[in-house]
Coordinates of C-alpha atoms in Angstrom, one line a residue:
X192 CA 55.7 -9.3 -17.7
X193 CA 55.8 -12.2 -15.8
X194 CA 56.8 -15.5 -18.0
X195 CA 56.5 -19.0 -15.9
X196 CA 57.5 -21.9 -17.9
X197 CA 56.3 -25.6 -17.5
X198 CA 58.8 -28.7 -18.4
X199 CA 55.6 -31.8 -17.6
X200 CA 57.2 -35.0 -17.1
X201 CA 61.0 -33.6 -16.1
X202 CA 63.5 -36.6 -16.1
X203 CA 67.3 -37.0 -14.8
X204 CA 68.1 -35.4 -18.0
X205 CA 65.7 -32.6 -18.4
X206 CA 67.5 -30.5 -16.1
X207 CA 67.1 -26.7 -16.5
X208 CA 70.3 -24.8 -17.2
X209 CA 70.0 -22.0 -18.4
X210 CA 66.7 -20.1 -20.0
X211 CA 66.5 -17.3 -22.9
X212 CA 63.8 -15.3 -23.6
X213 CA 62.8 -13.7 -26.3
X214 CA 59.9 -11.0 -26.9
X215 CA 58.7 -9.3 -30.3
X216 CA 56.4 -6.4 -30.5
X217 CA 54.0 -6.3 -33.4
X218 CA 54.7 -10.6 -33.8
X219 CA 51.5 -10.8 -36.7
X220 CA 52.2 -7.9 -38.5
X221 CA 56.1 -6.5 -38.8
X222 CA 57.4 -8.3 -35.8
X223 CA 60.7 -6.2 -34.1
X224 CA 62.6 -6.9 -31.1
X225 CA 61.2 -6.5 -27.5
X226 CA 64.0 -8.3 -25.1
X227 CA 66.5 -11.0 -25.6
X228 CA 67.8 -11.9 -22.2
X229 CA 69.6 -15.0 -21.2
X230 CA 69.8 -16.3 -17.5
X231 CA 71.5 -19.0 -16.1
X232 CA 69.3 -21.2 -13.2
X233 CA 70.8 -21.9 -9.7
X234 CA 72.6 -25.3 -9.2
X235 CA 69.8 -26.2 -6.6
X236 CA 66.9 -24.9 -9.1
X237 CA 67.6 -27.3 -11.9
X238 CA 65.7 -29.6 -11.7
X239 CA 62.1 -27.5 -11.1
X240 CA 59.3 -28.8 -13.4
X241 CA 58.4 -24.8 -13.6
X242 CA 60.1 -21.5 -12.8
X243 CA 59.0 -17.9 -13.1
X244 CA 61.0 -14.6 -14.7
X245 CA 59.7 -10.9 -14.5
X246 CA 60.8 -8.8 -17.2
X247 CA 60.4 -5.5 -17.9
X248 CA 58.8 -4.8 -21.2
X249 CA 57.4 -2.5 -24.0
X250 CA 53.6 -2.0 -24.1
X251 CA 52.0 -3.7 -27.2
X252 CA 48.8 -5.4 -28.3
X253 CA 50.7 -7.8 -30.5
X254 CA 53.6 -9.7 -28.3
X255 CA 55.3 -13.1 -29.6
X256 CA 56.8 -14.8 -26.2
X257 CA 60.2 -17.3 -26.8
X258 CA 61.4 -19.1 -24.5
X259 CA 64.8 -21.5 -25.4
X260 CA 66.3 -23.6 -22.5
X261 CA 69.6 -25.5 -22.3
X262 CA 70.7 -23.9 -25.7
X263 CA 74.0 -25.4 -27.4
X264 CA 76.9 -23.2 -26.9
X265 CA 77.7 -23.3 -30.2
X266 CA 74.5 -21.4 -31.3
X267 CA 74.9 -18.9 -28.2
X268 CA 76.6 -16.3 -30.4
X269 CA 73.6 -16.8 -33.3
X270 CA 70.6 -16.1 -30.3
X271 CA 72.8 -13.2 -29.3
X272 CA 72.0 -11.4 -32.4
X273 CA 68.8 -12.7 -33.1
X274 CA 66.2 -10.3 -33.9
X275 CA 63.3 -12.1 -35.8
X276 CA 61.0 -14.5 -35.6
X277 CA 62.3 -15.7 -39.3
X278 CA 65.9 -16.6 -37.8
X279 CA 64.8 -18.1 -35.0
X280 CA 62.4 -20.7 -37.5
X281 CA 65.8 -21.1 -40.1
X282 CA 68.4 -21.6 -36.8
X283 CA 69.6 -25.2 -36.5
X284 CA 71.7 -26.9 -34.4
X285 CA 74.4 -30.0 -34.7
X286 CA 73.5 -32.8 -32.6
X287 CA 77.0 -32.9 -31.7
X288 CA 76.8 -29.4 -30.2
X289 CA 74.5 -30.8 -27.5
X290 CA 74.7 -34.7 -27.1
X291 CA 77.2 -37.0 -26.8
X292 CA 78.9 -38.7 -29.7
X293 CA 76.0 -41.7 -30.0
X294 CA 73.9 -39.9 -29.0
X295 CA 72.9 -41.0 -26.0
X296 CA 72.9 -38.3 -23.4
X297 CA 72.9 -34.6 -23.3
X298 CA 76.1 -32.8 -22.6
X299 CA 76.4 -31.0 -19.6
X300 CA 74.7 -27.7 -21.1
X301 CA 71.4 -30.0 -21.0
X302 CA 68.5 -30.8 -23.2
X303 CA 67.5 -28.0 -25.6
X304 CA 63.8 -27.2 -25.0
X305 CA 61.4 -24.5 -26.9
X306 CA 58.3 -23.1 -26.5
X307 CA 56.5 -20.2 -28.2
X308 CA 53.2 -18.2 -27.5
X309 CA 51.7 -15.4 -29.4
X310 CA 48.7 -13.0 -29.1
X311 CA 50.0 -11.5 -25.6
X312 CA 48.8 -7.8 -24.8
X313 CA 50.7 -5.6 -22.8
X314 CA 49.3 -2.6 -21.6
X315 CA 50.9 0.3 -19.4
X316 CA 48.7 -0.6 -16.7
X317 CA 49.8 -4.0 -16.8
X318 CA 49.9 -5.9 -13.4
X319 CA 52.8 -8.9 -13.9
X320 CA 51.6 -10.4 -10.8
X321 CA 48.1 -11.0 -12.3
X322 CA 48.9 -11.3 -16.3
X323 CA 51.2 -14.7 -16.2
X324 CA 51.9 -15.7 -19.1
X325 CA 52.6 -19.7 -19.1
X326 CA 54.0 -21.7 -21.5
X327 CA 55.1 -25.4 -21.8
X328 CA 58.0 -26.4 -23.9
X329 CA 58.9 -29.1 -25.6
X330 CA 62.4 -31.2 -25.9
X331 CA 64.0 -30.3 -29.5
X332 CA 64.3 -34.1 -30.5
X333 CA 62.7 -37.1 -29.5
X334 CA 63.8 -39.7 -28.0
X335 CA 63.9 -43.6 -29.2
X336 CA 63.8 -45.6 -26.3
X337 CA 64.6 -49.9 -26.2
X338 CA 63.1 -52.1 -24.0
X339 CA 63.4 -55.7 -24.0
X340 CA 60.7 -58.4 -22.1
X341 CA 60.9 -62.2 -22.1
X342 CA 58.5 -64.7 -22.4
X343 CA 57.5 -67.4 -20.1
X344 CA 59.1 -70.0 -22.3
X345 CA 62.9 -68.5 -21.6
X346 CA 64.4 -69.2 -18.3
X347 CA 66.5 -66.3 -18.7
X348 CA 68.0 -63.5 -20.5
X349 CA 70.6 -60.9 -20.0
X350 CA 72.4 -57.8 -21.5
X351 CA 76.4 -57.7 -21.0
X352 CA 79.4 -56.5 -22.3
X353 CA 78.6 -58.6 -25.5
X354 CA 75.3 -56.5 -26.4
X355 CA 75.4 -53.4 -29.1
X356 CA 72.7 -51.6 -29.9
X357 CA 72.6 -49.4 -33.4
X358 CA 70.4 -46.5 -34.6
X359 CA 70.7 -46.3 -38.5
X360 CA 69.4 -43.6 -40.7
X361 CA 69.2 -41.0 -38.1
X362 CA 71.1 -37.8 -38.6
X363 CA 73.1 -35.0 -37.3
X364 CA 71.1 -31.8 -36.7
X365 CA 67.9 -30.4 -36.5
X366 CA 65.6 -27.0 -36.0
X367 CA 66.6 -25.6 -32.6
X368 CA 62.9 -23.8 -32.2
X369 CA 59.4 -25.1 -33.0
X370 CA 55.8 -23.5 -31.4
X371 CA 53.1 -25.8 -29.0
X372 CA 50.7 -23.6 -29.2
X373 CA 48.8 -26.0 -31.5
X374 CA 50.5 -28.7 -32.9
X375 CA 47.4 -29.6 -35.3
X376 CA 48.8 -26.4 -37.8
X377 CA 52.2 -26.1 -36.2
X378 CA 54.6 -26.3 -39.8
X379 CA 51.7 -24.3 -41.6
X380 CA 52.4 -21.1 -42.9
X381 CA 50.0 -17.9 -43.6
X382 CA 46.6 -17.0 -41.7
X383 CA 46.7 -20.5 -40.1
X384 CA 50.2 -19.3 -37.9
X385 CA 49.1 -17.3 -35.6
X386 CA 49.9 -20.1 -32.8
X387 CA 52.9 -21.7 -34.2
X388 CA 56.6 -21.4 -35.0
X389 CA 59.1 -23.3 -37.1
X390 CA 59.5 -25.6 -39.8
X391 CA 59.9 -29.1 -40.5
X392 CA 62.9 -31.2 -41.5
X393 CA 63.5 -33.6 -44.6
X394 CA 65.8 -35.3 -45.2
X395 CA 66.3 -37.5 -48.4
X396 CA 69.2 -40.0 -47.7
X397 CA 69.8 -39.8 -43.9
X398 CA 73.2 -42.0 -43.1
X399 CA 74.0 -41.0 -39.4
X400 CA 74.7 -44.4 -37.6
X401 CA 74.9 -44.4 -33.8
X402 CA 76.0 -47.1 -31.7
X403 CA 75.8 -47.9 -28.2
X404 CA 77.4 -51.0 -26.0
X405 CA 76.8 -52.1 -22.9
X406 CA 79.6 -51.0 -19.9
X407 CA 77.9 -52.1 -17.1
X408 CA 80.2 -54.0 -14.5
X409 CA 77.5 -57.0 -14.1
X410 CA 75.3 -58.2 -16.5
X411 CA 71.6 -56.5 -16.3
X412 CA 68.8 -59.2 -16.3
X413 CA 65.9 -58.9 -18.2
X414 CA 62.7 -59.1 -15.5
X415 CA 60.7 -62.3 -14.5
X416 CA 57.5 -60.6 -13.7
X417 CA 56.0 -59.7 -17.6
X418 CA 57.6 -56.2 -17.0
X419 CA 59.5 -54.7 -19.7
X420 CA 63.6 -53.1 -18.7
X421 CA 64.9 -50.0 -20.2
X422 CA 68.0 -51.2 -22.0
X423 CA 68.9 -48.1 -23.6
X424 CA 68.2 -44.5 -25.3
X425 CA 69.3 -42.5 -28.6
X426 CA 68.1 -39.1 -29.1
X427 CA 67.1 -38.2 -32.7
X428 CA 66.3 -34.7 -34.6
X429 CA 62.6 -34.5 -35.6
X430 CA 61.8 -35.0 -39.4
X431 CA 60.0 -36.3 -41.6
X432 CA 60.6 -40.1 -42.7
X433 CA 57.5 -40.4 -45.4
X434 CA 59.3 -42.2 -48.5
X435 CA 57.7 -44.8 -49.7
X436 CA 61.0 -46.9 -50.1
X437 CA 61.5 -46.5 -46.9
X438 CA 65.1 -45.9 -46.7
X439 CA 64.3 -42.6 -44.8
X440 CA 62.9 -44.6 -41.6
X441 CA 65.0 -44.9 -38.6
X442 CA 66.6 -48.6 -38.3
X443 CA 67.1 -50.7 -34.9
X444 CA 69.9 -53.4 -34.6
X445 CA 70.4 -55.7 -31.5
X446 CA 73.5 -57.9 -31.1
X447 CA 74.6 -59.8 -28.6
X448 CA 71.6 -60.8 -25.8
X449 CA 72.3 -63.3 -24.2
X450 CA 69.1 -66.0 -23.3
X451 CA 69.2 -69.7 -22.5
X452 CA 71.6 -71.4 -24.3
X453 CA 71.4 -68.8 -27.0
X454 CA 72.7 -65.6 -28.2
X455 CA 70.2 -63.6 -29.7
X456 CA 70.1 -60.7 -32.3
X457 CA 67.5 -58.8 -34.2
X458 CA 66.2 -56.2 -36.3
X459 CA 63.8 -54.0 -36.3
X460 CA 62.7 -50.6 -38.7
X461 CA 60.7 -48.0 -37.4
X462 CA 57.6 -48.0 -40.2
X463 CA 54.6 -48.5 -37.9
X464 CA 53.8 -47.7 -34.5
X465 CA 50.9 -48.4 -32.2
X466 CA 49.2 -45.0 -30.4
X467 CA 48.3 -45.0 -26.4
X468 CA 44.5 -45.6 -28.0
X469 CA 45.9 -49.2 -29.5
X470 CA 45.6 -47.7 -33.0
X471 CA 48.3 -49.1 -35.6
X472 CA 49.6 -46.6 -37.8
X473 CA 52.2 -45.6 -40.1
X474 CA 54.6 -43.8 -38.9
X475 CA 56.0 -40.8 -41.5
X476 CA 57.2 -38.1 -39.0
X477 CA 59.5 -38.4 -36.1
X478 CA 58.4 -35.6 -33.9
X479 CA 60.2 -33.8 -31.1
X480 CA 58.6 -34.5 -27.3
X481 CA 58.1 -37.7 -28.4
X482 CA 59.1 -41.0 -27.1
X483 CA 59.5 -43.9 -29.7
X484 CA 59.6 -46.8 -27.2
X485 CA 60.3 -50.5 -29.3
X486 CA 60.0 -53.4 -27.5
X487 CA 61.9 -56.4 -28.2
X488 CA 60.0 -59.6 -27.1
X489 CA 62.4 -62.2 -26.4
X490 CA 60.8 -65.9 -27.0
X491 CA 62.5 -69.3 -27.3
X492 CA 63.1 -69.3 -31.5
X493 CA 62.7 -65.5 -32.0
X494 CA 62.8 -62.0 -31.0
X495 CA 59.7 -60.0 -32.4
X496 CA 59.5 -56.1 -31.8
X497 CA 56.6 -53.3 -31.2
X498 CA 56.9 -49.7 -31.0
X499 CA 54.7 -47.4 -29.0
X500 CA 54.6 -43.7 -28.9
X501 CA 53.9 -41.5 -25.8
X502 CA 54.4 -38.3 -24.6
X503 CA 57.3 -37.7 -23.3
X504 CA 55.5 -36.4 -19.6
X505 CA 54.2 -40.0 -19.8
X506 CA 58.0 -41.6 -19.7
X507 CA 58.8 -43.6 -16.8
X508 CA 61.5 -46.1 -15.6
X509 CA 59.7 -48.9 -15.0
X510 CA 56.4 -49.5 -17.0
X511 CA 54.5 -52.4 -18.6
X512 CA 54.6 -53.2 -22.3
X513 CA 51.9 -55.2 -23.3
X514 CA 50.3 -54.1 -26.8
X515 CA 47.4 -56.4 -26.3
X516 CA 46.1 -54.0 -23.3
X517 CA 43.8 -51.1 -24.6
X518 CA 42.2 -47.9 -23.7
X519 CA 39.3 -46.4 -25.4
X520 CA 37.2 -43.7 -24.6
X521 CA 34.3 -42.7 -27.1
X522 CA 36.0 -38.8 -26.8
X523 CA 38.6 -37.0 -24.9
X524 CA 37.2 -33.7 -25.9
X525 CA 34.0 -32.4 -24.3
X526 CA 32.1 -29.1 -24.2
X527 CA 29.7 -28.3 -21.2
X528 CA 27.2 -26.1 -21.2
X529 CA 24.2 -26.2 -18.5
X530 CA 23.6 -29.8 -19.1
X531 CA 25.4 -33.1 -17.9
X532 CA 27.2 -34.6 -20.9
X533 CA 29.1 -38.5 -20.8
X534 CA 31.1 -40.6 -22.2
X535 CA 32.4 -44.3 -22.6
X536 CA 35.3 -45.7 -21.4
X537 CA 36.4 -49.3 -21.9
X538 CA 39.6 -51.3 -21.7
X539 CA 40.6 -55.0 -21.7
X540 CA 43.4 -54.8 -19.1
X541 CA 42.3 -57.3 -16.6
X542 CA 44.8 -58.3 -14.5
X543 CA 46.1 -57.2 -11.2
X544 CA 49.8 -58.9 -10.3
X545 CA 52.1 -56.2 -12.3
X546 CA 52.0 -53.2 -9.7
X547 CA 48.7 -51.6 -11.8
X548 CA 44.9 -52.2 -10.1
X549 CA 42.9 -54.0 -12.8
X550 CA 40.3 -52.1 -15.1
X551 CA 39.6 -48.3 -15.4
X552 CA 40.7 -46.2 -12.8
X553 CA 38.9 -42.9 -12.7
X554 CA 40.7 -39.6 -10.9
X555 CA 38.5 -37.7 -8.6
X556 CA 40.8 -34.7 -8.7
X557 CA 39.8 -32.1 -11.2
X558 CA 41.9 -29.3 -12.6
X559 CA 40.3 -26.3 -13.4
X560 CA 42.2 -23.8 -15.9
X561 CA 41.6 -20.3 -17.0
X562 CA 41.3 -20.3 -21.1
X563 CA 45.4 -18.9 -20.7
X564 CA 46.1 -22.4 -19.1
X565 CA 46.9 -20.5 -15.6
X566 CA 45.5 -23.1 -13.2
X567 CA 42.5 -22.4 -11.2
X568 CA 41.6 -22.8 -7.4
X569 CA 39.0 -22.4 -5.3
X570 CA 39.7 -18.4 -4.7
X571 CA 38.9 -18.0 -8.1
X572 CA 35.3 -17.8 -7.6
X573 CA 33.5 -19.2 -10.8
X574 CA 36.4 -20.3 -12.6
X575 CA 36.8 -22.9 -10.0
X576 CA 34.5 -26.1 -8.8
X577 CA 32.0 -25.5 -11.6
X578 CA 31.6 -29.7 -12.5
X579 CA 31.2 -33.0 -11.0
X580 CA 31.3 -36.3 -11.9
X581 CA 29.1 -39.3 -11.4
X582 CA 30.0 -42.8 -13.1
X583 CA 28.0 -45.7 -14.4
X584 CA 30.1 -47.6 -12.9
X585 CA 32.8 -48.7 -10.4
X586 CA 36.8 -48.6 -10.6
X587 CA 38.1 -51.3 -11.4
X588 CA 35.5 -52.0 -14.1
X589 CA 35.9 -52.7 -17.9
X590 CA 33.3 -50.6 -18.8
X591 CA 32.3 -47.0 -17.5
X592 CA 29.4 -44.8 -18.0
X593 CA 31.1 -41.2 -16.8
X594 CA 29.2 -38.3 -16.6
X595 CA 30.1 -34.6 -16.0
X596 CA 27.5 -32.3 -14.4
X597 CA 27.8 -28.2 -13.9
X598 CA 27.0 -27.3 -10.6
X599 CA 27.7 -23.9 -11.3
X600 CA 26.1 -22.4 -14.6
X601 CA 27.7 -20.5 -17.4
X602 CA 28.7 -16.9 -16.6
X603 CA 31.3 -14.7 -19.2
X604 CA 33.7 -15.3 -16.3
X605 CA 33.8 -18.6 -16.7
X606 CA 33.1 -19.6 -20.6
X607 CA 36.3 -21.0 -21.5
X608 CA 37.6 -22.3 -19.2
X609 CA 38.5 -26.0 -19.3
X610 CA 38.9 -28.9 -16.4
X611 CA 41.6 -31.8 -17.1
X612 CA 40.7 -35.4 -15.0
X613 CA 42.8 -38.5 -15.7
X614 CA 41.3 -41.9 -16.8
X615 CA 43.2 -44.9 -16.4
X616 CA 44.2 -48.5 -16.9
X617 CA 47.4 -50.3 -16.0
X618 CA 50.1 -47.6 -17.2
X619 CA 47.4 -46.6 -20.0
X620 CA 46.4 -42.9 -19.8
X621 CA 43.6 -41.0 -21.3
X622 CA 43.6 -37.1 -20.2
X623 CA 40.0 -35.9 -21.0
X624 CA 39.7 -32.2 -21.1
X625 CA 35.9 -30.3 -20.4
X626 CA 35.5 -27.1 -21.9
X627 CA 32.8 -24.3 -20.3
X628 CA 31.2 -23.4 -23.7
X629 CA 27.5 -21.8 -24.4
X630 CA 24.9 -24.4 -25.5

């Protein structure tokens, strides 16, 4: 079996350390132990985005695939033993076992990632080269990112030794393993598993405070230019926070920034966030691979705060906050038969002076995947090229027409099969996936 494993979006700390995998025979039915190997990753490999193992393995229609990278040390001897799916959903961790005290940064055995798969067939004729089976995982926490911006009334504003930043009501461990197979039934149990793996935490009073101050040698200036600056970062265990008190909802506190003539400080809870669609919602679940990104908006008399949630792929150094910018597209699903199917696409962000070209930007690369997610290219025949698209339209636009044609028709080879293109505007991104499926 050959098992190649995908880490989208790897950062400076997403570095791969070491990788365990874990196989089950019979995974749907009575699930037994297969393998449960460990390796530890080259220093100059670390920091791939995907790797590959080859493994030799029992033949069986009904496989369950692990695979647990960067896993505490303290758990080591648990995984060891580990020969069920069951104690693999039940095994925890202690966030102290694998970031730093605040929580802050990993430790140096990395970030613990997870990622499951079931429904693999092995068969004694089975070609590893051919039958790879890929997997993405996913961080075990998420991550709660600060930003601050500053508008154009204030001349300036700074972080310095002064500035403390506190995460209340998080807490102290979480469940090491969860599936991303489908995250729509992913803590269901019974007939609508067969994807997914884990549970979700509750807790009812959490009380973990973290703190973190600012050691830099000079101050760090908060941009000119309407962009937002990464101030800081806690890392948090994924739960639920759905009381309707509130007193389970995580809890920002700024001290100490520094703006003209005036030292500012603030707070903010975590109740409501706004999607990469520009949809407010309440927020009841902290979920791992998430980024929780609040962005303090330094003005002259106050400090007001918004919180956006991305992807954690989607995470990047510098980016532009603006909640006011939007991103809709009338569906990011579509199914293509032998006809052309479209969509809408609109967006207000109409400006072009922060680094980002104004209006919808429309990718002309196309992926092409095979229904496993193994990507496609053009030595793969029908699986590959099958689509174009023509657009109502030019970039740069508010508005776009887009329209996906087959120019190859439907064959059993190919029903399936899906192709990814990227839609964008500013740092906005809508991923819309077209799926080969009969009319």
């Amino acid at each position: 079996m050959t098992i190649e494993v995908v880490a989208n979006g790897v950062l400076k700390d997403d570095s791969v350390r070491t990788a365990r995998f874990i196989v089950f025979d019979n995974a749907s039915t009575s699930p037994s132990l297969d393998i449960n190997q460990k390796i530890t990753l080259d220093k100059n490999k670390q920091d791939a985005k995907k790797f590959k193992s080859i493994f030799k393995v029992s033949s069986n229609p009904d496989k369950m695939v692990v695979v647990i990278l960067n896993e505490p040390q303290a758990v080591s001897g648990l995984l060891n033993n580990m020969t069920s799916p069951l104690g693999l959903e039940d095994l925890t961790f202690e966030m102290a076992q694998a970031f730093t005290a605040n929580h802050t940064e990993p430790l140096s055995t990395g970030l613990p990632m997870t990622g499951a798969v079931r429904g693999v067939t092995i068969t004694p004729e089975n070609d590893p080269a051919k039958n790879v089976i890929s997997m993405t995982v996913e961080r075990a926490v998420a991550r709660v990112e600060v930003w601050l911006k500053k508008a154009d009334d204030l001349r300036e504003a700074e972080v310095n030794t002064s500035t403390v930043m506190t995460l209340s009501r998080t807490h102290n461990l979480g469940y090491l393993v969860a599936g991303t197979k489908n995250d729509k039934t992913r803590y269901q149990t019974g007939a609508d598993e067969i994807n997914n793996l884990g549970h979700m935490l509750t807790v009812d009073n959490p009380s973990e405070i973290v703190t973190w101050n600012y050691t830099g040698s000079s101050p760090q200036q908060i941009n000119d230019d309407g962009t937002a600056t990464l101030v800081c970062a806690f890392y948090t265990p994924e739960r639920t926070c759905s009381d309707a008190s509130g007193d389970d909802k995580l809890k920002l506190t700024l001290e100490g920034i520094q703006t003209t003539g005036k030292v500012k400080s603030g707070e903010t809870l975590l109740d409501q966030f706004t999607s990469e669609s520009g949809i407010t919602q309440d927020l009841d679940t902290i979920k791992r691979n998430n980024v929780y990104r609040i962005i303090g908006n330094l003005k002259n008399d106050v400090m007001d705060f918004g919180c956006r949630v991305v992807q954690w792929k989607e995470a990047q150094e510098v980016i532009i906050i603006d909640p006011q910018y939007f991103l809709n597209v009338s569906t990011d699903q579509v199914f293509l038969g032998n006809e052309t199917k479209f969509i809408t696409a609109v967006t207000n962000y109409n400006i072009d002076n922060r680094g980002f070209p104004k209006g919808l930007q429309l990718s002309d690369e196309i992926k092409y995947y095979a229904p496993d997610n193994t990507e496609m290219d053009s030595n793969d025949g029908d699986r590959y090229g099958w689509m174009a698209i023509d657009r109502n339209g030019n970039n740069g636009d508010e508005n776009l027409i887009i329209f996906f044609r087959p120019i190859k028709i439907i064959t059993p080879n190919n029903t399936g099969c899906y192709a990814v293109v990227e839609l964008k505007a500013g740092n906005l991104t809508k991923r819309i996936k077209i799926t080969r499926y009969p009319l």
